[in-house]
Amino acid sequence: MLDHIGLKVADVKQAKAFYDAALAPLDIEIMMTVGEEITGGDPVYGYGSEGRPYLWIATGAPSTRGLHVALTARY
């Protein structure tokens, strides 16, 4: 069973804007933010629902190519 996944992105602020808009219709939103004071760089965002973050985005070089992530919705 998949518990959570972390994605590295080139620009976390731009990616946050994209995921905010793309995931809102699925009732998925930021559940947790790890701030710059802890990361020592850009913040890390944990998206999820029902009080549990399961999709994390952070600044960094992609760790793989051809990654496929699929989310389900009850609608």
PDB file of C-alpha atoms in Angstrom:
ATOM      1  CA  MET A   1       0.000   0.000   0.000  1.00  0.00           C
ATOM      2  CA  LEU A   2       1.320   3.426  -0.946  1.00  0.00           C
ATOM      3  CA  ASP A   3       1.524   5.785   2.032  1.00  0.00           C
ATOM      4  CA  HIS A   4       3.021   8.888   0.434  1.00  0.00           C
ATOM      5  CA  ILE A   5       5.205  10.088  -2.413  1.00  0.00           C
ATOM      6  CA  GLY A   6       7.665  12.967  -2.732  1.00  0.00           C
ATOM      7  CA  LEU A   7       8.315  14.785  -5.981  1.00  0.00           C
ATOM      8  CA  LYS A   8      11.295  17.015  -6.713  1.00  0.00           C
ATOM      9  CA  VAL A   9      10.506  20.119  -8.771  1.00  0.00           C
ATOM     10  CA  ALA A  10      12.677  22.804 -10.344  1.00  0.00           C
ATOM     11  CA  ASP A  11      10.601  25.689  -8.921  1.00  0.00           C
ATOM     12  CA  VAL A  12       8.563  24.838  -5.827  1.00  0.00           C
ATOM     13  CA  LYS A  13       6.603  28.118  -5.861  1.00  0.00           C
ATOM     14  CA  GLN A  14       5.521  27.578  -9.470  1.00  0.00           C
ATOM     15  CA  ALA A  15       4.739  23.909  -8.768  1.00  0.00           C
ATOM     16  CA  LYS A  16       2.714  24.907  -5.692  1.00  0.00           C
ATOM     17  CA  ALA A  17       0.555  27.222  -7.809  1.00  0.00           C
ATOM     18  CA  PHE A  18      -0.023  24.384 -10.301  1.00  0.00           C
ATOM     19  CA  TYR A  19      -0.873  21.743  -7.671  1.00  0.00           C
ATOM     20  CA  ASP A  20      -3.083  24.167  -5.713  1.00  0.00           C
ATOM     21  CA  ALA A  21      -5.220  24.694  -8.826  1.00  0.00           C
ATOM     22  CA  ALA A  22      -5.089  21.126 -10.147  1.00  0.00           C
ATOM     23  CA  LEU A  23      -5.872  19.383  -6.859  1.00  0.00           C
ATOM     24  CA  ALA A  24      -8.487  21.771  -5.432  1.00  0.00           C
ATOM     25  CA  PRO A  25     -11.375  20.213  -7.418  1.00  0.00           C
ATOM     26  CA  LEU A  26     -10.434  16.862  -5.831  1.00  0.00           C
ATOM     27  CA  ASP A  27     -10.540  18.386  -2.321  1.00  0.00           C
ATOM     28  CA  ILE A  28      -6.808  17.838  -1.982  1.00  0.00           C
ATOM     29  CA  GLU A  29      -5.004  20.716  -0.330  1.00  0.00           C
ATOM     30  CA  ILE A  30      -1.853  21.536   1.607  1.00  0.00           C
ATOM     31  CA  MET A  31      -1.991  19.688   4.917  1.00  0.00           C
ATOM     32  CA  MET A  32       1.556  20.464   6.065  1.00  0.00           C
ATOM     33  CA  THR A  33       4.341  22.898   5.233  1.00  0.00           C
ATOM     34  CA  VAL A  34       7.939  22.400   6.317  1.00  0.00           C
ATOM     35  CA  GLY A  35       9.298  25.938   6.421  1.00  0.00           C
ATOM     36  CA  GLU A  36      12.530  27.431   5.210  1.00  0.00           C
ATOM     37  CA  GLU A  37      13.787  27.668   8.798  1.00  0.00           C
ATOM     38  CA  ILE A  38      13.774  23.852   8.957  1.00  0.00           C
ATOM     39  CA  THR A  39      14.744  22.944   5.370  1.00  0.00           C
ATOM     40  CA  GLY A  40      17.485  25.558   5.087  1.00  0.00           C
ATOM     41  CA  GLY A  41      16.130  26.422   1.635  1.00  0.00           C
ATOM     42  CA  ASP A  42      12.768  26.433  -0.047  1.00  0.00           C
ATOM     43  CA  PRO A  43       9.702  25.190   1.822  1.00  0.00           C
ATOM     44  CA  VAL A  44       8.372  21.671   1.334  1.00  0.00           C
ATOM     45  CA  TYR A  45       4.614  21.199   0.856  1.00  0.00           C
ATOM     46  CA  GLY A  46       2.551  18.155   1.786  1.00  0.00           C
ATOM     47  CA  TYR A  47      -0.784  17.813  -0.034  1.00  0.00           C
ATOM     48  CA  GLY A  48      -3.497  15.486   1.101  1.00  0.00           C
ATOM     49  CA  SER A  49      -7.021  15.054   2.367  1.00  0.00           C
ATOM     50  CA  GLU A  50      -8.803  13.889   5.491  1.00  0.00           C
ATOM     51  CA  GLY A  51      -5.992  15.334   7.615  1.00  0.00           C
ATOM     52  CA  ARG A  52      -3.212  13.252   6.029  1.00  0.00           C
ATOM     53  CA  PRO A  53      -0.521  14.544   3.648  1.00  0.00           C
ATOM     54  CA  TYR A  54       0.481  12.022   0.993  1.00  0.00           C
ATOM     55  CA  LEU A  55       1.813  14.021  -1.978  1.00  0.00           C
ATOM     56  CA  TRP A  56       4.909  16.063  -1.173  1.00  0.00           C
ATOM     57  CA  ILE A  57       6.728  18.571  -3.390  1.00  0.00           C
ATOM     58  CA  ALA A  58      10.184  19.991  -2.772  1.00  0.00           C
ATOM     59  CA  THR A  59      12.843  21.814  -4.741  1.00  0.00           C
ATOM     60  CA  GLY A  60      15.463  19.569  -6.295  1.00  0.00           C
ATOM     61  CA  ALA A  61      16.695  17.767  -9.346  1.00  0.00           C
ATOM     62  CA  PRO A  62      14.327  15.074 -10.639  1.00  0.00           C
ATOM     63  CA  SER A  63      15.294  11.676  -9.284  1.00  0.00           C
ATOM     64  CA  THR A  64      13.830   9.715 -12.168  1.00  0.00           C
ATOM     65  CA  ARG A  65      12.392  10.088 -15.645  1.00  0.00           C
ATOM     66  CA  GLY A  66       9.017   8.909 -16.763  1.00  0.00           C
ATOM     67  CA  LEU A  67       7.485   8.970 -13.309  1.00  0.00           C
ATOM     68  CA  HIS A  68       3.734   8.314 -13.345  1.00  0.00           C
ATOM     69  CA  VAL A  69       1.536   9.242 -10.402  1.00  0.00           C
ATOM     70  CA  ALA A  70      -2.223   8.679 -10.484  1.00  0.00           C
ATOM     71  CA  LEU A  71      -4.711   9.967  -7.931  1.00  0.00           C
ATOM     72  CA  THR A  72      -8.229   8.697  -7.482  1.00  0.00           C
ATOM     73  CA  ALA A  73     -11.311  10.701  -6.600  1.00  0.00           C
ATOM     74  CA  ARG A  74     -14.633   9.642  -5.187  1.00  0.00           C
ATOM     75  CA  TYR A  75     -16.594  11.810  -7.621  1.00  0.00           C
TER      76      TYR A  75
END
